[in-house]
Each structure stands twice: as C-alpha cells, then as structure tokens.
Coordinates of C-alpha atoms and ligand atoms in Angstrom, one line a residue:
X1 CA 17.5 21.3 -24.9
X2 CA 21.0 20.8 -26.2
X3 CA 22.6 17.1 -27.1
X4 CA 24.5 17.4 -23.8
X5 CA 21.7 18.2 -21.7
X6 CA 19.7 15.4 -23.1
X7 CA 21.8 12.9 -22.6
X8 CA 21.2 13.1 -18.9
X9 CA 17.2 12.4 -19.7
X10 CA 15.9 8.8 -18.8
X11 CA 16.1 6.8 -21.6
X12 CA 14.8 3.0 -22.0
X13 CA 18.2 2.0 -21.1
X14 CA 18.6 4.3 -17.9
X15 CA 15.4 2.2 -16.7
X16 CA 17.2 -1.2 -17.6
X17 CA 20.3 -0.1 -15.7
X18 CA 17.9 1.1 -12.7
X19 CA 16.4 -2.4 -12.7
X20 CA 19.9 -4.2 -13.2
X21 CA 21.5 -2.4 -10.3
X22 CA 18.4 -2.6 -8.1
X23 CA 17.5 1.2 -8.2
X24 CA 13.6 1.7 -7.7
X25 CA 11.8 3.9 -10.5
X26 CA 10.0 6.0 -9.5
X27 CA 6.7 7.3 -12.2
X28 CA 3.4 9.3 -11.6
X29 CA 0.8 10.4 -13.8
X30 CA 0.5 14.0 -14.9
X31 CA -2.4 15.9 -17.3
X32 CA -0.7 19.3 -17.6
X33 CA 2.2 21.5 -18.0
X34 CA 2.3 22.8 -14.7
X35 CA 2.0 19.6 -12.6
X36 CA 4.4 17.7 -15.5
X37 CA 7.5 20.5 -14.4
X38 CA 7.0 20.1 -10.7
X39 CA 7.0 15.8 -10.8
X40 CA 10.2 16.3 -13.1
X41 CA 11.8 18.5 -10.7
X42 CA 11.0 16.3 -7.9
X43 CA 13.3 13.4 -10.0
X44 CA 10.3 11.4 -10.6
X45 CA 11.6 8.3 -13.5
X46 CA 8.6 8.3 -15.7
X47 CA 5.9 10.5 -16.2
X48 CA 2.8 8.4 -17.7
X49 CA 0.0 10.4 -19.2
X50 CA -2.7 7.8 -17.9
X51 CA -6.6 7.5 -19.5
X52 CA -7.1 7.9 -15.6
X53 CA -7.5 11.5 -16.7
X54 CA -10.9 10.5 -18.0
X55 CA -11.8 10.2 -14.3
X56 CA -9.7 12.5 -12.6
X57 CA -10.1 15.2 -15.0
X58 CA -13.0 14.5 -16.7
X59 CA -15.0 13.3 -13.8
X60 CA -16.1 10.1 -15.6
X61 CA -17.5 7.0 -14.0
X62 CA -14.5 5.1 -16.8
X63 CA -11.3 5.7 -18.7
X64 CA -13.7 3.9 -21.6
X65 CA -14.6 7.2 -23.2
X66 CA -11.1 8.7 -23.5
X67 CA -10.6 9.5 -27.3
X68 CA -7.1 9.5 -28.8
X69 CA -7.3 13.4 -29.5
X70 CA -7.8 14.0 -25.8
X71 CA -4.9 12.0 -25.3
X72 CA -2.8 14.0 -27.4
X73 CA -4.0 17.5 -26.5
X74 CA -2.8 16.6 -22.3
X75 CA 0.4 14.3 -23.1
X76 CA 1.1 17.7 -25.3
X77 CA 0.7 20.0 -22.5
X78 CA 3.1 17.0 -20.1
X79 CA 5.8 16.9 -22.5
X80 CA 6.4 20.5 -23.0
X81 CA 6.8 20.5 -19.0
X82 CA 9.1 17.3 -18.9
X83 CA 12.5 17.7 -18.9
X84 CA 14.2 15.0 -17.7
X85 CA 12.1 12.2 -16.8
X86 CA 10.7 9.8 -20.0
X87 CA 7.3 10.6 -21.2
X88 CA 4.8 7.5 -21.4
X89 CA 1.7 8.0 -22.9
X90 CA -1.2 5.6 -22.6
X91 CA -3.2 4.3 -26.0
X92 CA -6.8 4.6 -24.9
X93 CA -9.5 2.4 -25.4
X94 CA -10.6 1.5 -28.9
X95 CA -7.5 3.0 -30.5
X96 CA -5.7 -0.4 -30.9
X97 CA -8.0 -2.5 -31.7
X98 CA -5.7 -3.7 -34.4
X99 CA -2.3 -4.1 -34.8
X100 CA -2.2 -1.4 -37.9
X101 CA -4.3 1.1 -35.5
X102 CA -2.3 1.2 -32.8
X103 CA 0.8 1.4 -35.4
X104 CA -1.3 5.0 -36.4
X105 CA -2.2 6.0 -33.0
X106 CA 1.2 4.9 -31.2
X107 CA 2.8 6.8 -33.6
X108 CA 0.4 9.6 -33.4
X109 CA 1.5 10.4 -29.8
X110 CA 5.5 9.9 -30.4
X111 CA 4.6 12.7 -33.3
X112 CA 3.0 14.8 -31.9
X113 CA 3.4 14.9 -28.2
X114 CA 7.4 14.2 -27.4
X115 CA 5.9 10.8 -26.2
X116 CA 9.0 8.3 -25.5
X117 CA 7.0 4.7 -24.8
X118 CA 3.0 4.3 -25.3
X119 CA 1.2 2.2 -23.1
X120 CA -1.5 -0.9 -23.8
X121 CA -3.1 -3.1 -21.9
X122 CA -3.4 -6.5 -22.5
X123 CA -2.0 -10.3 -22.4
X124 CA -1.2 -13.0 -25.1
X125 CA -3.8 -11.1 -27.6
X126 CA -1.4 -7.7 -27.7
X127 CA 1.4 -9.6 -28.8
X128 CA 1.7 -8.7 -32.5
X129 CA 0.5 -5.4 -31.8
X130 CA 3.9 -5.0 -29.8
X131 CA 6.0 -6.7 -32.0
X132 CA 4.3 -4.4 -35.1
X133 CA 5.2 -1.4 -32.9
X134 CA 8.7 -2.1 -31.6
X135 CA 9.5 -3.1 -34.8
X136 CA 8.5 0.4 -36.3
X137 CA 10.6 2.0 -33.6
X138 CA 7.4 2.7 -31.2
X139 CA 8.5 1.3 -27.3
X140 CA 6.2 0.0 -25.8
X141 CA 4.6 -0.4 -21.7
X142 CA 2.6 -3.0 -21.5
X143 CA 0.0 -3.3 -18.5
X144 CA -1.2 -6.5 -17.0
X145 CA -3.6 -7.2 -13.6
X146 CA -6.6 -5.2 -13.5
X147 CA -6.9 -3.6 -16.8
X148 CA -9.5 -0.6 -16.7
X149 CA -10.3 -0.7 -19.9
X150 CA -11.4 -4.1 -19.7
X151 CA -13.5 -3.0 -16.9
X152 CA -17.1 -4.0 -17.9
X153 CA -15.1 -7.7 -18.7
X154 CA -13.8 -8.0 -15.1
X155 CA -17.0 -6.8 -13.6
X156 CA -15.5 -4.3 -11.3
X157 CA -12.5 -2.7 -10.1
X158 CA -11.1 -6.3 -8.1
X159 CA -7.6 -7.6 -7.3
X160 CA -6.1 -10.2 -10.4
X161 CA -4.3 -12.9 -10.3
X162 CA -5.6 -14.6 -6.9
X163 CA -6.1 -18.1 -8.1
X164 CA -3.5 -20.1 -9.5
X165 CA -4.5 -20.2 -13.0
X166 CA -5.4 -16.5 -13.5
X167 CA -1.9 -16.2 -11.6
X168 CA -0.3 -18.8 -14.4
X169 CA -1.4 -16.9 -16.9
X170 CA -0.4 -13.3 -15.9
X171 CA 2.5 -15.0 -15.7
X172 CA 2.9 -16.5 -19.0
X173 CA 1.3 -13.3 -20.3
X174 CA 4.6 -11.1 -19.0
X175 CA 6.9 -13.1 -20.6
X176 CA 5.4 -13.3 -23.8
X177 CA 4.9 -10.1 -24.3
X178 CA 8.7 -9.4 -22.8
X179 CA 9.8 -11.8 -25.7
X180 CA 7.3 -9.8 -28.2
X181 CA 10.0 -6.5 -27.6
X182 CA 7.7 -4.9 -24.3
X183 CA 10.1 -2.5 -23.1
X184 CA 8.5 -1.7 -19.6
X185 CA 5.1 -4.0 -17.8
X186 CA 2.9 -2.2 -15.5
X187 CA 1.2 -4.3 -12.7
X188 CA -1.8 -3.2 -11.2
X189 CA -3.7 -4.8 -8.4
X190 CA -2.3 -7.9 -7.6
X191 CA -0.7 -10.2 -4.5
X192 CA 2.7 -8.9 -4.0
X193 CA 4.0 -12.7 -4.1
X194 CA 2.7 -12.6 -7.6
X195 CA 4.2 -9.3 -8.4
X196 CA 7.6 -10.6 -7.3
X197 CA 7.5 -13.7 -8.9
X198 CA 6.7 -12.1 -12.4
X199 CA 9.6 -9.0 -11.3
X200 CA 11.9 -11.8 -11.1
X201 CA 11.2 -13.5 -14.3
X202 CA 11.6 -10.6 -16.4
X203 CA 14.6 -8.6 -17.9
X204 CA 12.5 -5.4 -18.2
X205 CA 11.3 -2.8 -15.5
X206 CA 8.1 -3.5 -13.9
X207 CA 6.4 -0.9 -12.5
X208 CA 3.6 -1.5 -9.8
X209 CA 0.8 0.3 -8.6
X210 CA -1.4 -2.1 -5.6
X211 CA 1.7 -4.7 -6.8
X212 CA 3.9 -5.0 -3.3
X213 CA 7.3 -3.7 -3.1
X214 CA 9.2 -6.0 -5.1
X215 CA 8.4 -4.7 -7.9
X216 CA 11.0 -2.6 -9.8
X217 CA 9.8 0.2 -9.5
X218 CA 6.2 2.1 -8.2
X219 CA 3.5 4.6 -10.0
X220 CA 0.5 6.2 -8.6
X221 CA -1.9 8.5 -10.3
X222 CA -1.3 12.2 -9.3
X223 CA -4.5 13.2 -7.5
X224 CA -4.5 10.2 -5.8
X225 CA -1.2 10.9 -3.9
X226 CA -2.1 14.5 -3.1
X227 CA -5.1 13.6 -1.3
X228 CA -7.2 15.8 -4.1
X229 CA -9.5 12.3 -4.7
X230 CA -12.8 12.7 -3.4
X231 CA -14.6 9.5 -2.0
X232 CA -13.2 6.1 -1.0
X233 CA -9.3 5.2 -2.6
X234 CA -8.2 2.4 -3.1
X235 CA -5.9 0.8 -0.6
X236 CA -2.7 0.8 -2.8
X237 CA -3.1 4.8 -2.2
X238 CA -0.8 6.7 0.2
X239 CA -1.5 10.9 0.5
X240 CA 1.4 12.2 0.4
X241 CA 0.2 15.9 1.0
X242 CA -1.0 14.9 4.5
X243 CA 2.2 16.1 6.0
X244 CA 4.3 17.4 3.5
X245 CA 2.2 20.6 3.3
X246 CA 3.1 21.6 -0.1
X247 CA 2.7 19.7 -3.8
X248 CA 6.6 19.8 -3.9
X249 CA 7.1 19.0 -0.5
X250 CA 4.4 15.6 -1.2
X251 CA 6.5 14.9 -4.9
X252 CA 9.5 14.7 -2.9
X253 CA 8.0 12.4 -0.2
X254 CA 7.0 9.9 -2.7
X255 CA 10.4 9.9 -4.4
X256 CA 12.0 9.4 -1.3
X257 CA 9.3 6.7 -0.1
X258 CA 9.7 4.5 -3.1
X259 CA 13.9 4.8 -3.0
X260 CA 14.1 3.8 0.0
X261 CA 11.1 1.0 -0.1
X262 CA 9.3 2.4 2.5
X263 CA 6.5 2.7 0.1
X264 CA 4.0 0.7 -0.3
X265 CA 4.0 -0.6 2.9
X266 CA 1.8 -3.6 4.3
X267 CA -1.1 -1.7 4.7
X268 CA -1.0 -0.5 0.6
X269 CA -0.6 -4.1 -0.4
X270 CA -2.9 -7.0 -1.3
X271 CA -1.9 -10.7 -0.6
Ligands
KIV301 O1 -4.1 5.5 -16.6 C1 -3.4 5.4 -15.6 O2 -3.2 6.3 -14.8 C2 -2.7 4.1 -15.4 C3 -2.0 3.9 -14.1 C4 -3.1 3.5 -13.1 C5 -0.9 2.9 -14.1 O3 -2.6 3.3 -16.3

C-alpha cells in the first residue's frame, strides 16, 4: 500500500475525531483472510481479532484455552485481508499475566501480525500493564463489564454493573485506565444508563457490544451477526443475514444500522 493510500486507513486519531464529532464506529470480529476483506469493504471501523474464536472456531465451551500462537496465526490471516479499517487484536488469557508479558506478547502481535491496538481485559489491576505498553508504543483497547476470561470468577455469562457499587467501580475503573494511556474501552454487557454514563466521562472511543446505544461506537462477533451461531444468542445479537440474503448484503446492514443508531435497539439492550 503506498504512503498515500494509507493515509486514508483508520488510525487511533480517525476514531478520536469519530467520537469528537459524534460519528458511530463501527467494528466486528473476523478469523480469516476472506471474511477480514469483505468487513473492510463493507467500511466497518475496526476489525478485532476476538479469543471468541476459541468458541466460534474452535468450538470450545471458553475463550480460556486460546494460546497466543493461535492468536497470531488468525490476526495474521485478518491483517493481510484488511485494508483500511484498524486491526485490534485481542491478548488471550494467561499471556498478560504480568506487565513484562504482555510487553512480549503485545508486541508479539504488532510484529508479526500488522496488529494496530491489542486488547486486555481488566480494571484497576491492568493499569501498569497499560501504561508499560503505551509507553513502549503498544495502543491499547481495554475491555470492562463481563470479561470472558474472567468467566469461572463471574460464575457465568451475566450482565455487570447492575448494583451501584459494581457500577461505581466500572466506573472508576474506565477512567483509570483512560488516564493509564487506554486508547479505546470496550463494554460488554451492561445497562445502557451505565454505558452512557461511562461514554460520557471519557475522552476515548467506547465501543459496546449488549452496552445501549450511547455508546460511541458498536461491535459484534461475526458469526453471531450472520445468524451462523447455533443454539440460544444472547440478546445483544441482531442477524443481519435474515434479510439481507448475502454476507455483503448483511456487512452492509450493520454498518448502516449502527450509523444511523438504529442498532441496538430496545429489544438488544439490558437496563
Ligand atoms: O473476543 C471477542 O470477540 C470480544 C468481543 C466480544 C468484544 O472480545
């Protein structure tokens, strides 16, 4: 891609811009080459390559047993299909435990995938691990509410934040970690009154999946959205092949939806 060409690409500062001028982002999850080109030429913001691929790939029960080489080998195969949109790669479980591993690991993806941002969940506890990272020229997502990895913690896949002092401290939790050099905060799960109140608060994008639709911007995981999930979804889920017809046609509807706030509707979101 030459200098020119790049300089269209979304960049941390197109996404502060977005949120400044009250554009919605728009991000979905991808695991391949293929399906990375057709979400980039749909316009979609952000392309995150999620540890949801350890269940909808993998066809595990967790993302806990995704391993940081599996990581790399399908945000590889995304970024060489990404053109415009900005890569974000998730750090999977285990592979930050410390501030100096996640400095190997975050930098491990940037290396050798084309990764632009890498993504950890986490409060108040990830906060040097950020700074450590954004100080070493590593951007970093984090990812607040219900937190997979932390799933045998939480004690099942539930909405965060409903009680005043979980709510407080999600809360507290996005701004520290905003003021620890966070580029981007993922919410997932949560009352949309919560969502908006930390949306507000912040100077960086915040991204939510099951978050309302005051949050800056929205991202679902791909399969979800194309219906190809077998079983129950969660609520936050809208199919967007169900009418479209075709994967471009469904890309499209979702970019569209989110624009123009007509996704997630009431019946996507939790109070
Ligand atoms: O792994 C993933 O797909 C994610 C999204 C649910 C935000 O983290």
């Amino acid at each position: 891609m030459s200098s020119t060409e790049s300089s269209k690409c979304v960049t941390v500062s197109t996404l502060l811009e977005m949120k400044k001028n009250r554009q919605k982002i728009t991000s979905l999850t991808a695991y391949d080459y293929s399906f990375a080109q057709q979400i980039d030429q749909a316009g979609v913001d952000v392309v995150l390559v999620g540890d949801s691929l350890g269940m909808v790939i993998q066809g595990r029960e967790t993302t806990i047993p995704v391993t940081m080489d599996e990581m790399v080998y399908h945000a590889s195969m995304v970024g060489r299909g990404v053109e415009r949109a900005l890569l974000l790669a998730d750090l999977p479980f285990m592979s930050y435990a410390t501030p100096e591993q996640a400095l190997q690991n975050g930098g491990r993806l940037m290396k050798e995938t084309g990764a632009q941002m890498v993504k950890l969940e986490g409060g108040v506890d990830q906060v040097e691990t950020v700074s450590l990272l954004v100080s070493r020229n590593i951007p970093v997502c984090a990812h607040l509410g219900l937190q997979p990895q932390s799933i045998h913690r939480l004690g099942g896949y539930r909405v965060q934040g409903r009680e005043s002092d979980s709510a407080q401290q999600m809360i507290s939790d996005a701004l520290v970690l905003e003021q620890a050099g966070a580029s981007m905060l993922v919410l997932e799960c949560i009352p949309s009154t919560l969502a908006a109140e930390i949306t507000a608060a912040l100077d960086i994008p915040v991204i939510g999946i099951g978050a309302g639709t005051d949050c800056d911007g929205q991202v679902l995981v791909l399969y979800d959205m194309l219906g190809i999930t077998m079983g129950k979804t969660p609520r936050f889920v809208k199919d967007f092949m169900s009418g479209s017809g075709t994967v471009s046609g469904a890309l499209s509807s979702y970019v569209t939806a989110v624009r123009d706030k007509s996704f997630p509707a009431a019946e996507h979101t939790f109070q």
